[in-house]
Amino acid sequence: MRLTLLGTGDARQVPVYGCQCQGCQAAYADPRLRRRPCSALVELGDQRWLIDSGLPDLTERFPPRSFSGILQTHYHADHAQGLLHLRWGQGLVIQVHGPADPEGLSDLYKHPGILDFSQPFAAFETRSLGELQVTALPLLHSKPTLGYLLEGGGRRVAYLTDTVGLPEDTSAYLQKQPLDVLVLDCSLPPQPQAPRNHNDLNLALTIIEELKPERGVLTHVGHTLDAWLIEHGDELPGHVLVARDGMEI
Ligand SMILES: [Zn+2]
Ligand SMILES: [Zn+2]
Ligand SMILES: [Zn+2]
């Protein structure tokens, strides 16, 4: 199984338009440090699924029929805005499997174009997509949101963003078997107060300790965390990595 992190930024991306902090300045100076909307591509056998669709240039990156469909975590703009372009294609249908969300994003349900939203995931439902098994895991966020457990090729990988902490039943489900890799929301540096809606580093490390993956990968990284990491990056535990756009797992 190959998981490619296409984007690893939070809703504001890095650099933040107009910001002069150390994290943003570094990203202006070195394009490899930029962070685009949080999204990924999982590949196994003949299956090739996008996880989220927030990249604005999906139609250029992915020619028609070059991917199997989309696993949507939720319908916040930074995760779904690419659908607004993709829908006006023709001659194909793209399955979008995500949470049951009565609102979705903008007018996507009213004018879905070539997008098919008709098969939302139920909580803890597992679907077999060729050799790839995908299980939908409820997360804690301001919109109905699912993380995905990806199994196949002898690997077990969890992709969990956006979330603040984890619901107990999701945590219990993931602890049933060891994880090879946990890709996890970590938007903020350590906060003095408990964070709302997204993990800060303290909470992300607590979750990693609880789920004990072989490797933890922090994604959905905001510019304040990037600035913090410039000074404190070497304080992370050895099995915890900070994601980069283009990283392959
Ligand atoms: Zn987000
Ligand atoms: Zn900044
Ligand atoms: Zn969100």
PDB file of C-alpha atoms and ligand atoms in Angstrom:
ATOM      1  CA  MET A   1       0.000   0.000   0.000  1.00  0.00           C
ATOM      2  CA  ARG A   2       1.291   3.449  -0.843  1.00  0.00           C
ATOM      3  CA  LEU A   3      -0.033   6.606   0.806  1.00  0.00           C
ATOM      4  CA  THR A   4       1.114   9.916  -0.674  1.00  0.00           C
ATOM      5  CA  LEU A   5       0.429  13.069   1.315  1.00  0.00           C
ATOM      6  CA  LEU A   6      -0.575  15.565  -1.376  1.00  0.00           C
ATOM      7  CA  GLY A   7      -1.177  18.429   1.049  1.00  0.00           C
ATOM      8  CA  THR A   8      -0.353  18.799   4.754  1.00  0.00           C
ATOM      9  CA  GLY A   9      -1.541  22.303   5.690  1.00  0.00           C
ATOM     10  CA  ASP A  10      -4.436  23.565   7.760  1.00  0.00           C
ATOM     11  CA  ALA A  11      -7.280  25.701   6.395  1.00  0.00           C
ATOM     12  CA  ARG A  12      -5.009  28.745   6.116  1.00  0.00           C
ATOM     13  CA  GLN A  13      -2.164  26.829   4.413  1.00  0.00           C
ATOM     14  CA  VAL A  14       1.512  27.788   4.760  1.00  0.00           C
ATOM     15  CA  PRO A  15       2.611  30.451   4.099  1.00  0.00           C
ATOM     16  CA  VAL A  16      -0.421  32.367   5.365  1.00  0.00           C
ATOM     17  CA  TYR A  17      -1.244  35.245   3.046  1.00  0.00           C
ATOM     18  CA  GLY A  18       0.332  38.375   4.571  1.00  0.00           C
ATOM     19  CA  CYS A  19       2.014  36.654   7.539  1.00  0.00           C
ATOM     20  CA  GLN A  20       5.641  37.353   8.439  1.00  0.00           C
ATOM     21  CA  CYS A  21       6.159  34.717  11.142  1.00  0.00           C
ATOM     22  CA  GLN A  22       9.228  32.481  10.996  1.00  0.00           C
ATOM     23  CA  GLY A  23       7.271  29.522   9.666  1.00  0.00           C
ATOM     24  CA  CYS A  24       5.749  31.533   6.824  1.00  0.00           C
ATOM     25  CA  GLN A  25       9.018  33.269   5.955  1.00  0.00           C
ATOM     26  CA  ALA A  26      10.753  29.896   5.708  1.00  0.00           C
ATOM     27  CA  ALA A  27       8.003  28.664   3.375  1.00  0.00           C
ATOM     28  CA  TYR A  28       8.273  31.751   1.164  1.00  0.00           C
ATOM     29  CA  ALA A  29      12.043  31.181   0.912  1.00  0.00           C
ATOM     30  CA  ASP A  30      11.838  27.425   0.222  1.00  0.00           C
ATOM     31  CA  PRO A  31       8.836  26.109  -1.764  1.00  0.00           C
ATOM     32  CA  ARG A  32       9.428  22.602  -0.363  1.00  0.00           C
ATOM     33  CA  LEU A  33       8.219  23.931   3.015  1.00  0.00           C
ATOM     34  CA  ARG A  34       4.845  25.103   1.662  1.00  0.00           C
ATOM     35  CA  ARG A  35       1.723  23.323   2.820  1.00  0.00           C
ATOM     36  CA  ARG A  36      -1.287  22.898   0.576  1.00  0.00           C
ATOM     37  CA  PRO A  37      -4.796  21.793   1.643  1.00  0.00           C
ATOM     38  CA  CYS A  38      -4.694  18.576   3.630  1.00  0.00           C
ATOM     39  CA  SER A  39      -5.239  15.585   1.331  1.00  0.00           C
ATOM     40  CA  ALA A  40      -3.713  12.270   0.281  1.00  0.00           C
ATOM     41  CA  LEU A  41      -3.731   9.508  -2.327  1.00  0.00           C
ATOM     42  CA  VAL A  42      -3.905   5.833  -1.302  1.00  0.00           C
ATOM     43  CA  GLU A  43      -2.883   3.211  -3.853  1.00  0.00           C
ATOM     44  CA  LEU A  44      -3.079  -0.578  -3.699  1.00  0.00           C
ATOM     45  CA  GLY A  45      -3.281  -2.945  -6.680  1.00  0.00           C
ATOM     46  CA  ASP A  46      -5.625  -1.376  -9.235  1.00  0.00           C
ATOM     47  CA  GLN A  47      -7.185   0.943  -6.622  1.00  0.00           C
ATOM     48  CA  ARG A  48      -6.274   4.625  -6.442  1.00  0.00           C
ATOM     49  CA  TRP A  49      -8.405   6.747  -4.090  1.00  0.00           C
ATOM     50  CA  LEU A  50      -8.063  10.389  -3.230  1.00  0.00           C
ATOM     51  CA  ILE A  51      -8.578  11.202   0.442  1.00  0.00           C
ATOM     52  CA  ASP A  52     -10.173  14.661   0.358  1.00  0.00           C
ATOM     53  CA  SER A  53     -10.389  17.051  -2.522  1.00  0.00           C
ATOM     54  CA  GLY A  54      -9.281  20.465  -1.278  1.00  0.00           C
ATOM     55  CA  LEU A  55      -6.521  20.956  -3.866  1.00  0.00           C
ATOM     56  CA  PRO A  56      -7.609  23.601  -6.384  1.00  0.00           C
ATOM     57  CA  ASP A  57      -5.763  21.901  -9.302  1.00  0.00           C
ATOM     58  CA  LEU A  58      -7.191  18.363  -9.151  1.00  0.00           C
ATOM     59  CA  THR A  59      -8.233  18.403 -12.813  1.00  0.00           C
ATOM     60  CA  GLU A  60      -4.621  19.070 -13.842  1.00  0.00           C
ATOM     61  CA  ARG A  61      -3.034  16.568 -11.462  1.00  0.00           C
ATOM     62  CA  PHE A  62      -5.467  13.754 -12.186  1.00  0.00           C
ATOM     63  CA  PRO A  63      -6.582  13.186 -15.784  1.00  0.00           C
ATOM     64  CA  PRO A  64     -10.050  11.619 -16.250  1.00  0.00           C
ATOM     65  CA  ARG A  65     -10.236   7.999 -14.971  1.00  0.00           C
ATOM     66  CA  SER A  66      -6.755   8.162 -13.404  1.00  0.00           C
ATOM     67  CA  PHE A  67      -8.237   7.547  -9.940  1.00  0.00           C
ATOM     68  CA  SER A  68     -10.966   5.291  -8.577  1.00  0.00           C
ATOM     69  CA  GLY A  69     -12.918   7.848  -6.551  1.00  0.00           C
ATOM     70  CA  ILE A  70     -12.790  10.066  -3.493  1.00  0.00           C
ATOM     71  CA  LEU A  71     -12.889   9.241   0.216  1.00  0.00           C
ATOM     72  CA  GLN A  72     -14.110  12.493   1.706  1.00  0.00           C
ATOM     73  CA  THR A  73     -13.384  13.102   5.416  1.00  0.00           C
ATOM     74  CA  HIS A  74     -15.807  16.036   5.645  1.00  0.00           C
ATOM     75  CA  TYR A  75     -17.113  19.041   3.751  1.00  0.00           C
ATOM     76  CA  HIS A  76     -15.140  21.993   5.119  1.00  0.00           C
ATOM     77  CA  ALA A  77     -13.846  24.089   2.214  1.00  0.00           C
ATOM     78  CA  ASP A  78     -10.157  23.257   2.680  1.00  0.00           C
ATOM     79  CA  HIS A  79     -11.009  19.559   2.243  1.00  0.00           C
ATOM     80  CA  ALA A  80     -13.670  19.806  -0.458  1.00  0.00           C
ATOM     81  CA  GLN A  81     -13.220  22.967  -2.548  1.00  0.00           C
ATOM     82  CA  GLY A  82     -11.657  21.013  -5.457  1.00  0.00           C
ATOM     83  CA  LEU A  83     -15.048  19.329  -5.990  1.00  0.00           C
ATOM     84  CA  LEU A  84     -16.456  22.674  -7.125  1.00  0.00           C
ATOM     85  CA  HIS A  85     -14.281  22.435 -10.285  1.00  0.00           C
ATOM     86  CA  LEU A  86     -14.269  18.675 -10.736  1.00  0.00           C
ATOM     87  CA  ARG A  87     -18.082  18.464 -10.895  1.00  0.00           C
ATOM     88  CA  TRP A  88     -18.322  20.224 -14.266  1.00  0.00           C
ATOM     89  CA  GLY A  89     -16.422  17.463 -16.069  1.00  0.00           C
ATOM     90  CA  GLN A  90     -18.211  15.267 -18.594  1.00  0.00           C
ATOM     91  CA  GLY A  91     -18.259  11.678 -19.813  1.00  0.00           C
ATOM     92  CA  LEU A  92     -17.533  10.063 -16.424  1.00  0.00           C
ATOM     93  CA  VAL A  93     -18.958   9.692 -12.922  1.00  0.00           C
ATOM     94  CA  ILE A  94     -16.839  10.165  -9.786  1.00  0.00           C
ATOM     95  CA  GLN A  95     -17.923   8.409  -6.595  1.00  0.00           C
ATOM     96  CA  VAL A  96     -17.529  10.546  -3.487  1.00  0.00           C
ATOM     97  CA  HIS A  97     -17.774   8.383  -0.356  1.00  0.00           C
ATOM     98  CA  GLY A  98     -17.906  10.460   2.814  1.00  0.00           C
ATOM     99  CA  PRO A  99     -19.926  11.156   5.949  1.00  0.00           C
ATOM    100  CA  ALA A 100     -23.676  11.706   5.819  1.00  0.00           C
ATOM    101  CA  ASP A 101     -23.724  15.508   6.067  1.00  0.00           C
ATOM    102  CA  PRO A 102     -27.050  17.198   5.374  1.00  0.00           C
ATOM    103  CA  GLU A 103     -25.320  20.410   4.239  1.00  0.00           C
ATOM    104  CA  GLY A 104     -22.188  19.365   2.378  1.00  0.00           C
ATOM    105  CA  LEU A 105     -20.314  22.301   0.827  1.00  0.00           C
ATOM    106  CA  SER A 106     -21.926  25.236  -0.973  1.00  0.00           C
ATOM    107  CA  ASP A 107     -24.351  24.063  -3.705  1.00  0.00           C
ATOM    108  CA  LEU A 108     -22.591  20.732  -4.370  1.00  0.00           C
ATOM    109  CA  TYR A 109     -25.632  18.602  -3.599  1.00  0.00           C
ATOM    110  CA  LYS A 110     -27.921  20.819  -5.668  1.00  0.00           C
ATOM    111  CA  HIS A 111     -25.552  20.844  -8.643  1.00  0.00           C
ATOM    112  CA  PRO A 112     -23.387  17.719  -8.293  1.00  0.00           C
ATOM    113  CA  GLY A 113     -22.471  17.481 -11.993  1.00  0.00           C
ATOM    114  CA  ILE A 114     -20.459  14.267 -12.437  1.00  0.00           C
ATOM    115  CA  LEU A 115     -20.091  13.693  -8.669  1.00  0.00           C
ATOM    116  CA  ASP A 116     -22.056  10.870  -7.044  1.00  0.00           C
ATOM    117  CA  PHE A 117     -22.717  11.443  -3.333  1.00  0.00           C
ATOM    118  CA  SER A 118     -25.338   8.681  -3.060  1.00  0.00           C
ATOM    119  CA  GLN A 119     -23.365   6.228  -0.887  1.00  0.00           C
ATOM    120  CA  PRO A 120     -22.282   7.916   2.351  1.00  0.00           C
ATOM    121  CA  PHE A 121     -20.449   5.796   4.907  1.00  0.00           C
ATOM    122  CA  ALA A 122     -22.113   4.703   8.145  1.00  0.00           C
ATOM    123  CA  ALA A 123     -19.979   4.883  11.305  1.00  0.00           C
ATOM    124  CA  PHE A 124     -17.571   1.913  11.490  1.00  0.00           C
ATOM    125  CA  GLU A 125     -18.736   0.591   8.122  1.00  0.00           C
ATOM    126  CA  THR A 126     -16.046  -1.312   6.190  1.00  0.00           C
ATOM    127  CA  ARG A 127     -16.004  -1.302   2.384  1.00  0.00           C
ATOM    128  CA  SER A 128     -13.868  -3.538   0.190  1.00  0.00           C
ATOM    129  CA  LEU A 129     -12.468  -1.565  -2.723  1.00  0.00           C
ATOM    130  CA  GLY A 130     -10.539  -4.199  -4.661  1.00  0.00           C
ATOM    131  CA  GLU A 131      -7.727  -5.317  -2.353  1.00  0.00           C
ATOM    132  CA  LEU A 132      -8.171  -2.238  -0.190  1.00  0.00           C
ATOM    133  CA  GLN A 133     -10.391  -2.372   2.915  1.00  0.00           C
ATOM    134  CA  VAL A 134     -11.613   1.005   4.136  1.00  0.00           C
ATOM    135  CA  THR A 135     -13.347   1.525   7.493  1.00  0.00           C
ATOM    136  CA  ALA A 136     -15.017   4.841   8.377  1.00  0.00           C
ATOM    137  CA  LEU A 137     -14.191   6.102  11.887  1.00  0.00           C
ATOM    138  CA  PRO A 138     -16.129   8.975  13.507  1.00  0.00           C
ATOM    139  CA  LEU A 139     -13.995  11.929  14.650  1.00  0.00           C
ATOM    140  CA  LEU A 140     -14.618  14.989  16.862  1.00  0.00           C
ATOM    141  CA  HIS A 141     -14.949  18.135  14.738  1.00  0.00           C
ATOM    142  CA  SER A 142     -17.361  20.993  14.032  1.00  0.00           C
ATOM    143  CA  LYS A 143     -18.893  19.151  11.048  1.00  0.00           C
ATOM    144  CA  PRO A 144     -19.732  15.447  10.569  1.00  0.00           C
ATOM    145  CA  THR A 145     -16.237  14.024   9.996  1.00  0.00           C
ATOM    146  CA  LEU A 146     -14.777  10.585   9.332  1.00  0.00           C
ATOM    147  CA  GLY A 147     -11.248   9.274   9.601  1.00  0.00           C
ATOM    148  CA  TYR A 148     -10.315   6.205   7.571  1.00  0.00           C
ATOM    149  CA  LEU A 149      -8.623   2.962   8.509  1.00  0.00           C
ATOM    150  CA  LEU A 150      -6.894   1.628   5.387  1.00  0.00           C
ATOM    151  CA  GLU A 151      -6.027  -2.063   5.347  1.00  0.00           C
ATOM    152  CA  GLY A 152      -4.418  -4.204   2.662  1.00  0.00           C
ATOM    153  CA  GLY A 153      -1.117  -5.565   1.426  1.00  0.00           C
ATOM    154  CA  GLY A 154      -0.341  -6.591   5.014  1.00  0.00           C
ATOM    155  CA  ARG A 155      -0.522  -2.988   6.257  1.00  0.00           C
ATOM    156  CA  ARG A 156      -2.815  -1.121   8.625  1.00  0.00           C
ATOM    157  CA  VAL A 157      -2.785   2.653   8.295  1.00  0.00           C
ATOM    158  CA  ALA A 158      -5.114   5.184   9.957  1.00  0.00           C
ATOM    159  CA  TYR A 159      -5.706   8.643   8.473  1.00  0.00           C
ATOM    160  CA  LEU A 160      -7.399  10.871  11.083  1.00  0.00           C
ATOM    161  CA  THR A 161      -8.032  14.541  10.314  1.00  0.00           C
ATOM    162  CA  ASP A 162      -9.765  16.867  11.277  1.00  0.00           C
ATOM    163  CA  THR A 163     -10.293  16.085  14.937  1.00  0.00           C
ATOM    164  CA  VAL A 164      -9.746  17.243  18.504  1.00  0.00           C
ATOM    165  CA  GLY A 165      -9.033  14.106  20.527  1.00  0.00           C
ATOM    166  CA  LEU A 166     -10.827  10.911  19.486  1.00  0.00           C
ATOM    167  CA  PRO A 167     -14.263   9.481  20.351  1.00  0.00           C
ATOM    168  CA  GLU A 168     -13.859   6.547  22.742  1.00  0.00           C
ATOM    169  CA  ASP A 169     -15.302   3.988  20.352  1.00  0.00           C
ATOM    170  CA  THR A 170     -12.962   5.095  17.542  1.00  0.00           C
ATOM    171  CA  SER A 171      -9.978   4.830  19.860  1.00  0.00           C
ATOM    172  CA  ALA A 172     -11.106   1.384  21.070  1.00  0.00           C
ATOM    173  CA  TYR A 173     -11.619   0.191  17.482  1.00  0.00           C
ATOM    174  CA  LEU A 174      -8.106   1.240  16.504  1.00  0.00           C
ATOM    175  CA  GLN A 175      -6.545  -0.409  19.544  1.00  0.00           C
ATOM    176  CA  LYS A 176      -7.849  -3.863  18.567  1.00  0.00           C
ATOM    177  CA  GLN A 177      -4.844  -4.453  16.281  1.00  0.00           C
ATOM    178  CA  PRO A 178      -1.472  -2.732  15.937  1.00  0.00           C
ATOM    179  CA  LEU A 179      -1.184   0.153  13.464  1.00  0.00           C
ATOM    180  CA  ASP A 180       1.781   0.484  11.137  1.00  0.00           C
ATOM    181  CA  VAL A 181       1.217   4.186  10.579  1.00  0.00           C
ATOM    182  CA  LEU A 182      -1.060   6.792  12.144  1.00  0.00           C
ATOM    183  CA  VAL A 183      -1.457  10.016  10.145  1.00  0.00           C
ATOM    184  CA  LEU A 184      -2.971  12.479  12.609  1.00  0.00           C
ATOM    185  CA  ASP A 185      -4.321  16.028  12.833  1.00  0.00           C
ATOM    186  CA  CYS A 186      -1.824  18.265  14.614  1.00  0.00           C
ATOM    187  CA  SER A 187      -2.632  21.843  13.700  1.00  0.00           C
ATOM    188  CA  LEU A 188      -1.206  23.766  16.646  1.00  0.00           C
ATOM    189  CA  PRO A 189       1.868  23.977  18.899  1.00  0.00           C
ATOM    190  CA  PRO A 190       1.289  23.113  22.582  1.00  0.00           C
ATOM    191  CA  GLN A 191      -1.563  25.336  23.834  1.00  0.00           C
ATOM    192  CA  PRO A 192      -2.029  26.635  27.396  1.00  0.00           C
ATOM    193  CA  GLN A 193      -5.721  25.669  27.231  1.00  0.00           C
ATOM    194  CA  ALA A 194      -7.332  22.546  25.829  1.00  0.00           C
ATOM    195  CA  PRO A 195      -7.703  23.120  22.064  1.00  0.00           C
ATOM    196  CA  ARG A 196     -11.073  23.156  20.303  1.00  0.00           C
ATOM    197  CA  ASN A 197     -11.770  21.512  16.949  1.00  0.00           C
ATOM    198  CA  HIS A 198      -8.143  20.501  16.146  1.00  0.00           C
ATOM    199  CA  ASN A 199      -5.352  18.754  18.040  1.00  0.00           C
ATOM    200  CA  ASP A 200      -2.443  20.716  19.415  1.00  0.00           C
ATOM    201  CA  LEU A 201       0.873  18.881  19.756  1.00  0.00           C
ATOM    202  CA  ASN A 202       0.159  17.765  23.348  1.00  0.00           C
ATOM    203  CA  LEU A 203      -3.113  16.124  22.399  1.00  0.00           C
ATOM    204  CA  ALA A 204      -1.657  14.569  19.224  1.00  0.00           C
ATOM    205  CA  LEU A 205       1.178  12.994  21.234  1.00  0.00           C
ATOM    206  CA  THR A 206      -1.321  11.696  23.816  1.00  0.00           C
ATOM    207  CA  ILE A 207      -3.299   9.984  21.032  1.00  0.00           C
ATOM    208  CA  ILE A 208      -0.114   8.512  19.548  1.00  0.00           C
ATOM    209  CA  GLU A 209       0.807   7.153  22.986  1.00  0.00           C
ATOM    210  CA  GLU A 210      -2.636   5.608  23.319  1.00  0.00           C
ATOM    211  CA  LEU A 211      -2.768   3.974  19.866  1.00  0.00           C
ATOM    212  CA  LYS A 212       0.930   2.989  19.782  1.00  0.00           C
ATOM    213  CA  PRO A 213       1.481   3.003  16.015  1.00  0.00           C
ATOM    214  CA  GLU A 214       4.904   2.021  14.723  1.00  0.00           C
ATOM    215  CA  ARG A 215       5.102   5.515  13.275  1.00  0.00           C
ATOM    216  CA  GLY A 216       3.088   8.683  13.893  1.00  0.00           C
ATOM    217  CA  VAL A 217       2.872  11.330  11.156  1.00  0.00           C
ATOM    218  CA  LEU A 218       1.569  14.803  12.045  1.00  0.00           C
ATOM    219  CA  THR A 219      -0.467  16.550   9.345  1.00  0.00           C
ATOM    220  CA  HIS A 220      -2.927  19.481   8.937  1.00  0.00           C
ATOM    221  CA  VAL A 221      -0.020  21.584  10.225  1.00  0.00           C
ATOM    222  CA  GLY A 222      -0.632  25.298  10.755  1.00  0.00           C
ATOM    223  CA  HIS A 223       1.935  28.089  10.450  1.00  0.00           C
ATOM    224  CA  THR A 224       2.220  28.632  14.221  1.00  0.00           C
ATOM    225  CA  LEU A 225       3.232  24.976  14.616  1.00  0.00           C
ATOM    226  CA  ASP A 226       5.772  25.318  11.782  1.00  0.00           C
ATOM    227  CA  ALA A 227       7.230  28.394  13.532  1.00  0.00           C
ATOM    228  CA  TRP A 228       7.356  26.490  16.857  1.00  0.00           C
ATOM    229  CA  LEU A 229       9.031  23.474  15.206  1.00  0.00           C
ATOM    230  CA  ILE A 230      11.882  25.632  13.882  1.00  0.00           C
ATOM    231  CA  GLU A 231      13.041  25.946  17.501  1.00  0.00           C
ATOM    232  CA  HIS A 232      11.673  22.766  19.059  1.00  0.00           C
ATOM    233  CA  GLY A 233      11.582  20.205  16.212  1.00  0.00           C
ATOM    234  CA  ASP A 234      14.228  18.002  17.826  1.00  0.00           C
ATOM    235  CA  GLU A 235      12.033  17.550  20.931  1.00  0.00           C
ATOM    236  CA  LEU A 236       9.632  15.182  19.127  1.00  0.00           C
ATOM    237  CA  PRO A 237       9.796  11.462  19.994  1.00  0.00           C
ATOM    238  CA  GLY A 238      11.818   9.417  17.463  1.00  0.00           C
ATOM    239  CA  HIS A 239       8.814   7.591  15.968  1.00  0.00           C
ATOM    240  CA  VAL A 240       6.887  10.830  15.318  1.00  0.00           C
ATOM    241  CA  LEU A 241       7.399  12.664  12.018  1.00  0.00           C
ATOM    242  CA  VAL A 242       6.057  15.962  10.764  1.00  0.00           C
ATOM    243  CA  ALA A 243       4.416  15.484   7.350  1.00  0.00           C
ATOM    244  CA  ARG A 244       5.569  17.306   4.220  1.00  0.00           C
ATOM    245  CA  ASP A 245       3.670  17.814   0.978  1.00  0.00           C
ATOM    246  CA  GLY A 246       4.609  14.977  -1.376  1.00  0.00           C
ATOM    247  CA  MET A 247       5.718  12.611   1.415  1.00  0.00           C
ATOM    248  CA  GLU A 248       5.216   8.930   0.523  1.00  0.00           C
ATOM    249  CA  ILE A 249       4.397   6.366   3.167  1.00  0.00           C
TER     250      ILE A 249
HETATM  251 ZN    ZN B   1      -9.173  21.104   7.771  1.00  0.00          ZN
HETATM  252 ZN    ZN B   2       2.833  32.695   9.660  1.00  0.00          ZN
HETATM  253 ZN    ZN B   3     -12.403  20.753   9.101  1.00  0.00          ZN
END
